[in-house]
Coordinates of C-alpha atoms in Angstrom, one line a residue:
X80 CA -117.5 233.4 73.5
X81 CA -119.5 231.7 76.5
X82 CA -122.1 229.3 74.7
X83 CA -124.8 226.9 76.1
X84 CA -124.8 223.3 74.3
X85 CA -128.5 221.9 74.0
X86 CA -128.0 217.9 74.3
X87 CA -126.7 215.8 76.2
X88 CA -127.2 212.3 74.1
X89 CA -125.0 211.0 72.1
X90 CA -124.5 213.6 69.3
X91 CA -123.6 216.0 72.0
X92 CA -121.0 213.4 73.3
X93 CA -119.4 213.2 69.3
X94 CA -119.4 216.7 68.8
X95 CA -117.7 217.0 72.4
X96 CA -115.1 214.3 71.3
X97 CA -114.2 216.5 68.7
X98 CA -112.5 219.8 70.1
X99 CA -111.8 221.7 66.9
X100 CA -115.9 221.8 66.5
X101 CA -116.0 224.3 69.6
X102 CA -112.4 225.6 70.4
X103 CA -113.7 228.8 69.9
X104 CA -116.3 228.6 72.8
X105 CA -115.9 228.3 76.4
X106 CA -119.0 226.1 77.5
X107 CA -121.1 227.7 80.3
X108 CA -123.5 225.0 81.1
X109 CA -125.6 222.0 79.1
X110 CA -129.4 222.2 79.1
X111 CA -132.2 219.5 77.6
X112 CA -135.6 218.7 77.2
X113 CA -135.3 215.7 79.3
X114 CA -136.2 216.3 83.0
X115 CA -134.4 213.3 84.1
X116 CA -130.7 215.3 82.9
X117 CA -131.7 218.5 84.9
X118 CA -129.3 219.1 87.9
X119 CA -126.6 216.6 86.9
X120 CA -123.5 217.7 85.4
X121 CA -122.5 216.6 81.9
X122 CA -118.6 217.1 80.3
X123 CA -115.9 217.7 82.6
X124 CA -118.2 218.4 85.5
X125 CA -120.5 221.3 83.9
X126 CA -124.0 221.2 84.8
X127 CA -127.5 220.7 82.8
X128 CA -130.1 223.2 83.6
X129 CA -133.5 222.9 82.2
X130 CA -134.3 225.1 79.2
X131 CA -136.3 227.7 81.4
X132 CA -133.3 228.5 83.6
X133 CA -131.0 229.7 80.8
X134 CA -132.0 233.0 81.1
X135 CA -130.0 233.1 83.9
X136 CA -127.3 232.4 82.7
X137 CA -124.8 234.5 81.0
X138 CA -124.1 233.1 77.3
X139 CA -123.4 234.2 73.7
X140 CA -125.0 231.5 71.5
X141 CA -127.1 227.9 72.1
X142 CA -125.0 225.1 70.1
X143 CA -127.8 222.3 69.5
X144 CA -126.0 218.9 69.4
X145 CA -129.6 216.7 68.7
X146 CA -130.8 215.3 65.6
X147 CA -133.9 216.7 66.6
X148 CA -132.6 220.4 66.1
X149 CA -135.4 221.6 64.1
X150 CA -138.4 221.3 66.8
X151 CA -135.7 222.4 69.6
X152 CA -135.2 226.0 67.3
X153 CA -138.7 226.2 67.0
X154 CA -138.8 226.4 70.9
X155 CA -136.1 228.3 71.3
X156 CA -137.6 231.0 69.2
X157 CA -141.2 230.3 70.3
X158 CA -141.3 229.2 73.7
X159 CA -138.2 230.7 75.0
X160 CA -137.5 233.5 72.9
X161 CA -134.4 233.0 72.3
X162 CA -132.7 235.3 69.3
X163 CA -132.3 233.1 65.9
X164 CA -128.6 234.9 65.4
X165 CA -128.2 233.3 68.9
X166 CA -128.5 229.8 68.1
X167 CA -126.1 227.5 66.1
X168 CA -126.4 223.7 65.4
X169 CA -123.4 221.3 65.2
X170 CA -124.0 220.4 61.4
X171 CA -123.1 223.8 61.3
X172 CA -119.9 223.5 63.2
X173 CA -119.0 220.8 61.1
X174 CA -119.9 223.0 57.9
X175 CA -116.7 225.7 59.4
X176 CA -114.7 222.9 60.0
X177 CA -114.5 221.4 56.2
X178 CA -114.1 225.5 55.7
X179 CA -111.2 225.1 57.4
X180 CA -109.6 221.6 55.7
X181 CA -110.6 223.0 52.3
X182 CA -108.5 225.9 52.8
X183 CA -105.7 224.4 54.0
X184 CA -105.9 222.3 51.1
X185 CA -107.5 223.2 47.9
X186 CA -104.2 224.1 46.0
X187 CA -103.1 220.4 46.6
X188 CA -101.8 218.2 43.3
X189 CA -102.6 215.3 45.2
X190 CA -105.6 213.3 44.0
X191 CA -106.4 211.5 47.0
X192 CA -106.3 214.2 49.1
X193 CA -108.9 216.3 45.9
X194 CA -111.1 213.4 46.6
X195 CA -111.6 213.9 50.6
X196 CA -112.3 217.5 50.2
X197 CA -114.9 216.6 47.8
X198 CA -116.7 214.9 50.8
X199 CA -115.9 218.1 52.7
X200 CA -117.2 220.4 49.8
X201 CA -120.6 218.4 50.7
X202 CA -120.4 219.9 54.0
X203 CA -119.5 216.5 56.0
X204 CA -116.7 216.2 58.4
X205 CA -115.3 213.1 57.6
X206 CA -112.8 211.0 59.5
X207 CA -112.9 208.6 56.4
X208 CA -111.8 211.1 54.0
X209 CA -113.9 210.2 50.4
X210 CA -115.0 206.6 52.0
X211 CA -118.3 206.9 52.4
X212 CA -120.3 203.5 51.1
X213 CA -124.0 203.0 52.6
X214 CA -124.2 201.2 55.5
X215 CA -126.7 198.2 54.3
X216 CA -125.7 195.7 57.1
X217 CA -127.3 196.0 60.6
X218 CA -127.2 193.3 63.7
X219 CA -129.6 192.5 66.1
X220 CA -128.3 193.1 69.4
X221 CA -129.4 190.4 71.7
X222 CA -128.9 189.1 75.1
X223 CA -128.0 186.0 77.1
X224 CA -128.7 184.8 80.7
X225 CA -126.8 187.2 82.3
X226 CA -128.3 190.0 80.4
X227 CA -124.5 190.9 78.6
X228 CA -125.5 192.2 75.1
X229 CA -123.6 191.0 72.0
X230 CA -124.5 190.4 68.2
X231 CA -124.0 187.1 65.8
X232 CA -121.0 187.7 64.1
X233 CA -121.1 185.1 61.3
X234 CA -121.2 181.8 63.6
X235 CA -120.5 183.4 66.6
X236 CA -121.0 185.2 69.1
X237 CA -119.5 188.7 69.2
X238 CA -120.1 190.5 73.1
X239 CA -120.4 194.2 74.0
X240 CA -120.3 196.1 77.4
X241 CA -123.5 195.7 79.3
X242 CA -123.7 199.6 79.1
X243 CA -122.8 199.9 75.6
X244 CA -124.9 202.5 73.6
X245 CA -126.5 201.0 70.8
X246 CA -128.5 202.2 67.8
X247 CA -132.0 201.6 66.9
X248 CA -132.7 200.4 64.0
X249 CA -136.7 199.6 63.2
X250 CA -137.0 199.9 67.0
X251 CA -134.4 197.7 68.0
X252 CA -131.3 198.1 69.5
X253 CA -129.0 197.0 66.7
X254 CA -125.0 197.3 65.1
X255 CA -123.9 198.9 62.2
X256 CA -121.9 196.6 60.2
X257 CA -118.9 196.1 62.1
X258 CA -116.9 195.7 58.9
X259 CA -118.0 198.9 57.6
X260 CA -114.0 200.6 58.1
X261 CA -113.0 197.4 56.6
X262 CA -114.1 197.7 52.8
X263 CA -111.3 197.7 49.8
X264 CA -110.7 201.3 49.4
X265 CA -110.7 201.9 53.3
X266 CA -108.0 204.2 54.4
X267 CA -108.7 202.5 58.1
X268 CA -108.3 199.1 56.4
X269 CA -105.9 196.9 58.6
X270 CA -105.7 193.5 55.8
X271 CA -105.8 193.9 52.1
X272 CA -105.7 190.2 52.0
X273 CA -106.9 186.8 54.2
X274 CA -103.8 185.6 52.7
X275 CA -101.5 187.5 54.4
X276 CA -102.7 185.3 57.9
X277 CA -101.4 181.7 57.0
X278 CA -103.2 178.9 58.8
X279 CA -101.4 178.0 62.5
X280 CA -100.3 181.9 62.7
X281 CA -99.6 183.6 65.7
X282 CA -101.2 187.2 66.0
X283 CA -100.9 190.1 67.9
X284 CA -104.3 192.0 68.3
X285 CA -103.1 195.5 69.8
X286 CA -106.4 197.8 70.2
X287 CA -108.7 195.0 69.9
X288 CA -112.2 196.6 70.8
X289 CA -115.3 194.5 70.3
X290 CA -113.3 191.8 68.8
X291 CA -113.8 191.6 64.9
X292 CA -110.5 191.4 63.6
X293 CA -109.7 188.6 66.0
X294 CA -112.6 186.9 65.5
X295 CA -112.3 186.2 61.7
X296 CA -109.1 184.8 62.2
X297 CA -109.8 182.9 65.5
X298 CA -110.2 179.1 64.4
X299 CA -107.1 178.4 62.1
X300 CA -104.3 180.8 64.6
X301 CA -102.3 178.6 66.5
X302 CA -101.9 181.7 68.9
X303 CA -103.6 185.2 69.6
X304 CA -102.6 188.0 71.9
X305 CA -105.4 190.3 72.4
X306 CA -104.3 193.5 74.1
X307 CA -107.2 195.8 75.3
X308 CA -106.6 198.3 78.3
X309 CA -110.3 199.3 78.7
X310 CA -111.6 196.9 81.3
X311 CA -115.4 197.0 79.9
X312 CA -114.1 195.6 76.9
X313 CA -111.6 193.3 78.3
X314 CA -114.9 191.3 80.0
X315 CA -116.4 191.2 76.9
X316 CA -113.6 189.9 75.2
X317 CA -113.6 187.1 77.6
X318 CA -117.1 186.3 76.7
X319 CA -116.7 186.4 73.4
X320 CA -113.3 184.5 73.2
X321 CA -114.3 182.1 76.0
X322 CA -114.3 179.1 74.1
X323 CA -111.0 179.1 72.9
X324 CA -108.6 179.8 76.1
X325 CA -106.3 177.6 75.2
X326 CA -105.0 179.2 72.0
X327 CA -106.0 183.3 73.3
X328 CA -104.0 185.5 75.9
X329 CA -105.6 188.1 77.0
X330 CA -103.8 191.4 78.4
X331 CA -105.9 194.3 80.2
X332 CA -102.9 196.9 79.8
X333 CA -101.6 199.4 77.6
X334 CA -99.0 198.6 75.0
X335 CA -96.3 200.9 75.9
X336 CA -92.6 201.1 75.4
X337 CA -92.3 200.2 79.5
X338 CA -93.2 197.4 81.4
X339 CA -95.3 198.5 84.8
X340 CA -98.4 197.9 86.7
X341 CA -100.5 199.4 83.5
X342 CA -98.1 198.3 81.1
X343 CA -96.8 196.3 78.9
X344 CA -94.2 196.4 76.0
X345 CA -94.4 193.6 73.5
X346 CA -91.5 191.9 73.8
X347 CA -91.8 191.3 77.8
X348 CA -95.4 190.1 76.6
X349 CA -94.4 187.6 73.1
X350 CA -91.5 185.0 73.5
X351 CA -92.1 183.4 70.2
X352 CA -92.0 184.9 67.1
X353 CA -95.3 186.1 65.3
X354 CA -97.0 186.1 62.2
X355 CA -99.3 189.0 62.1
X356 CA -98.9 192.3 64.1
X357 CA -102.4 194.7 64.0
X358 CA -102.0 197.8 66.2
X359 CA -105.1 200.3 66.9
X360 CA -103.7 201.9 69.8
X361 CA -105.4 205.5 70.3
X362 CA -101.9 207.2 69.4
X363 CA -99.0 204.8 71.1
X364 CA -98.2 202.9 68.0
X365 CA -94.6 204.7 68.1
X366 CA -93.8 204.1 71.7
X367 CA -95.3 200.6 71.5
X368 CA -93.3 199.6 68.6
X369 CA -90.1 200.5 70.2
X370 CA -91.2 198.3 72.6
X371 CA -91.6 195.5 70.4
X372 CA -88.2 195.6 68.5
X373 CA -86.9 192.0 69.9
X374 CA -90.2 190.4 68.5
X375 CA -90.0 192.5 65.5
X376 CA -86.2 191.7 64.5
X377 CA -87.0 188.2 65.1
X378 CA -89.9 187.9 63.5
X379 CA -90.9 188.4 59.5
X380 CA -94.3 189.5 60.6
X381 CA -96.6 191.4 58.4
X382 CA -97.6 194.3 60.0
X383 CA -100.9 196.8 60.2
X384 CA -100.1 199.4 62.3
X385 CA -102.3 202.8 62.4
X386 CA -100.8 206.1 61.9
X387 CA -103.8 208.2 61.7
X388 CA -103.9 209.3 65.7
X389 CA -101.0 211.9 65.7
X390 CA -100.0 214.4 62.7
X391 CA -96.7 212.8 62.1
X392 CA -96.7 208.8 62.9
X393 CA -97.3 207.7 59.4
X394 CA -93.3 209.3 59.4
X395 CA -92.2 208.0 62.4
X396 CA -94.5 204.3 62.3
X397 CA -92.6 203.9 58.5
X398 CA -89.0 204.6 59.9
X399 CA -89.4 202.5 62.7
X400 CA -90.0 199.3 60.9
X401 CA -87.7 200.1 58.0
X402 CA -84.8 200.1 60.7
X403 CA -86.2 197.0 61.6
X404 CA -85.8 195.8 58.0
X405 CA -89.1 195.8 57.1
X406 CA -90.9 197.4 53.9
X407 CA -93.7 200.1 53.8
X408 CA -96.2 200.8 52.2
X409 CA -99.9 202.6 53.2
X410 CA -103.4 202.3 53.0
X411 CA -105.2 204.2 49.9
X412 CA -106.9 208.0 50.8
X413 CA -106.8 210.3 53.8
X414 CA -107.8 210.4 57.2
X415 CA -108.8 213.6 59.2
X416 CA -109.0 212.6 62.7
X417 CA -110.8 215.4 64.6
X418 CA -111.0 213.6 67.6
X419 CA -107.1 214.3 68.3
X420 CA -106.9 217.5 70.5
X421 CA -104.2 219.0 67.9
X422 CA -106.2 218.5 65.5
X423 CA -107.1 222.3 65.5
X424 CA -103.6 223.4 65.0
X425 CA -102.5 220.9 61.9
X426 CA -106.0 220.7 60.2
X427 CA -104.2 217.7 58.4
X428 CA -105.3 214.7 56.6
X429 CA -103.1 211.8 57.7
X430 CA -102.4 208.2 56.0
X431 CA -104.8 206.0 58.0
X432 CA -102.7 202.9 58.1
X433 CA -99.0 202.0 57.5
X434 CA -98.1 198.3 56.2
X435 CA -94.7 196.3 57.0
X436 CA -94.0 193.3 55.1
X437 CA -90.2 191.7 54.9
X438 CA -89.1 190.2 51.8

């Protein structure tokens, strides 16, 4: 089926991330209501037409992906008169997709998994599974000299990309609480305990992103390396961790299990042995950790490593750090990550995080 996606913000964007929403539909073009969008291209080189123009197209449905889907219907019906069987929003994607989980899964014993289809049931596709608190923490995006955004992060300062989206939040750009993953019963939860970092550690920060993890831990680590292969982030991070160089190393690469002009394994990167391993790695935590088995031998590191990205790391994450004598465990509940591209196929709920501690 040929469809037309109304949007081109950033719920369109999230509902394009997320392939199983519209596997089904090959997309023809984009269209808006914003005449600054018209005659661009959006997605893999597809181009936004303005609303008048889709009758020329040939299409089977509209998909609206804008929180403003209500008053764009109306148009649709009104203005451009546009079938209402023709015209789909993406909460209603997402509505198929928990269809699709539930099935797969409503004969399961286990009660973890019981309690993320009860957040499907509700017609929510969540990557959390049944961890869902309110968000009831927002901060203020601000700016210094040289106009680079970033946000107060207890006592300091935490930086973004200067084209970072935010939210708005009473009319100003704002973050949600940047901890929000981080709560006890998070399946995405990389520390169960400030403990488990002793003062003078040294800590590997694989996947770092805006910085948070790092950050907390920043003033009593003898040493951190904080890996980050997206260059926009990487110049944050400098900003951010600018005033302590002397105990941070930063690497722009990709933790791999090869060393080359874009990579880096961790033991060709970490000659000393380490005392905290977190690794949020978009799916490379097995290759990476192959990489690391020198360090990881060596080391009695305790270990956060996500397995959430592919179907089966949780398996393969666990075996490769038994071998290197450490002991699993996981973090509580079930992931579904419906940004992976297989996701489609497996429709599975995956263990977010896997733990390695030695004895």
């Amino acid at each position: 089926m040929r469809a037309v996606i109304w949007g081109t913000g950033g719920t369109a964007v999230e509902v394009l991330r997320q392939k199983l929403l519209y596997s089904k539909y090959e997309i023809a073009a984009f269209t808006d209501s914003d005449p600054e969008s018209w005659g661009k291209v959006f997605w893999r080189g597809i181009p936004v037409v303005p609303p008048e123009e889709m009758k020329e197209i040939s299409y089977d449905i509209v998909i609206v992906c804008s929180l403003y889907y209500e008053e764009i219907i109306d148009r649709m019906i009104n203005d451009l008169q546009i079938n209402r069987d023709r015209i789909i929003t993406y909460k209603a994607l997402e509505q198929e997709a928990c269809k699709l989980v539930i099935s797969k899964y409503e004969n399961s014993t286990d009660t973890e998994i019981q309690e993320a289809l009860d957040r499907f049931r509700q017609g929510k596709l969540s990557i959390l599974g049944s961890y869902a608190p309110e968000v009831k923490e927002y901060h203020a995006v601000r700016r210094d000299e040289e106009n680079f955004p970033y946000i107060m992060f207890g006592d300091k300062r935490m930086y973004y990309p200067k084209d970072h989206k935010f939210v708005k939040k009473n009319g100003v750009e704002a973050v949600e609480d940047v901890l929000y993953e981080q709560g006890g019963d998070s399946p995405h939860l990389y520390i169960r305990d400030e403990k488990e970092i002793p003062d003078d550690a040294v800590i590997v920060d694989a996947g770092v992103c805006e910085g948070n993890f790092a950050l907390r831990f920043v003033d009593r680590a003898k040493k951190i390396y904080l890996i980050e292969s997206d260059v926009k982030w990487m110049e944050a991070l400098r900003r951010t961790f600018r005033e302590y160089q002397e105990k941070v190393v930063f690497c722009n690469k990709f933790l791999s299990g090869r060393d080359n002009a874009r990579e880096t394994t961790l033991d060709s990167l970490v000659s000393e042995k380490i005392d905290f391993l977190k690794m949020d790695i978009e799916g490379a935590e097995v290759e990476a950790l192959l990489g690391g088995k020198e360090v990881l031998l060596r080391s009695s590191a305790r270990c956060a490593v996500c397995s959430y990205h592919r179907q089966y790391d949780e398996k393969y994450i666990s075996h490769i750090l038994e071998s290197y004598g450490y002991k699993t465990s996981h973090s509580k509940g079930y992931m579904f990550f419906s940004y992976d591209d297989d996701i489609n196929d497996t429709l599975d709920l995956r263990r977010g995080v896997v733990y390695g501690v030695k004895e």
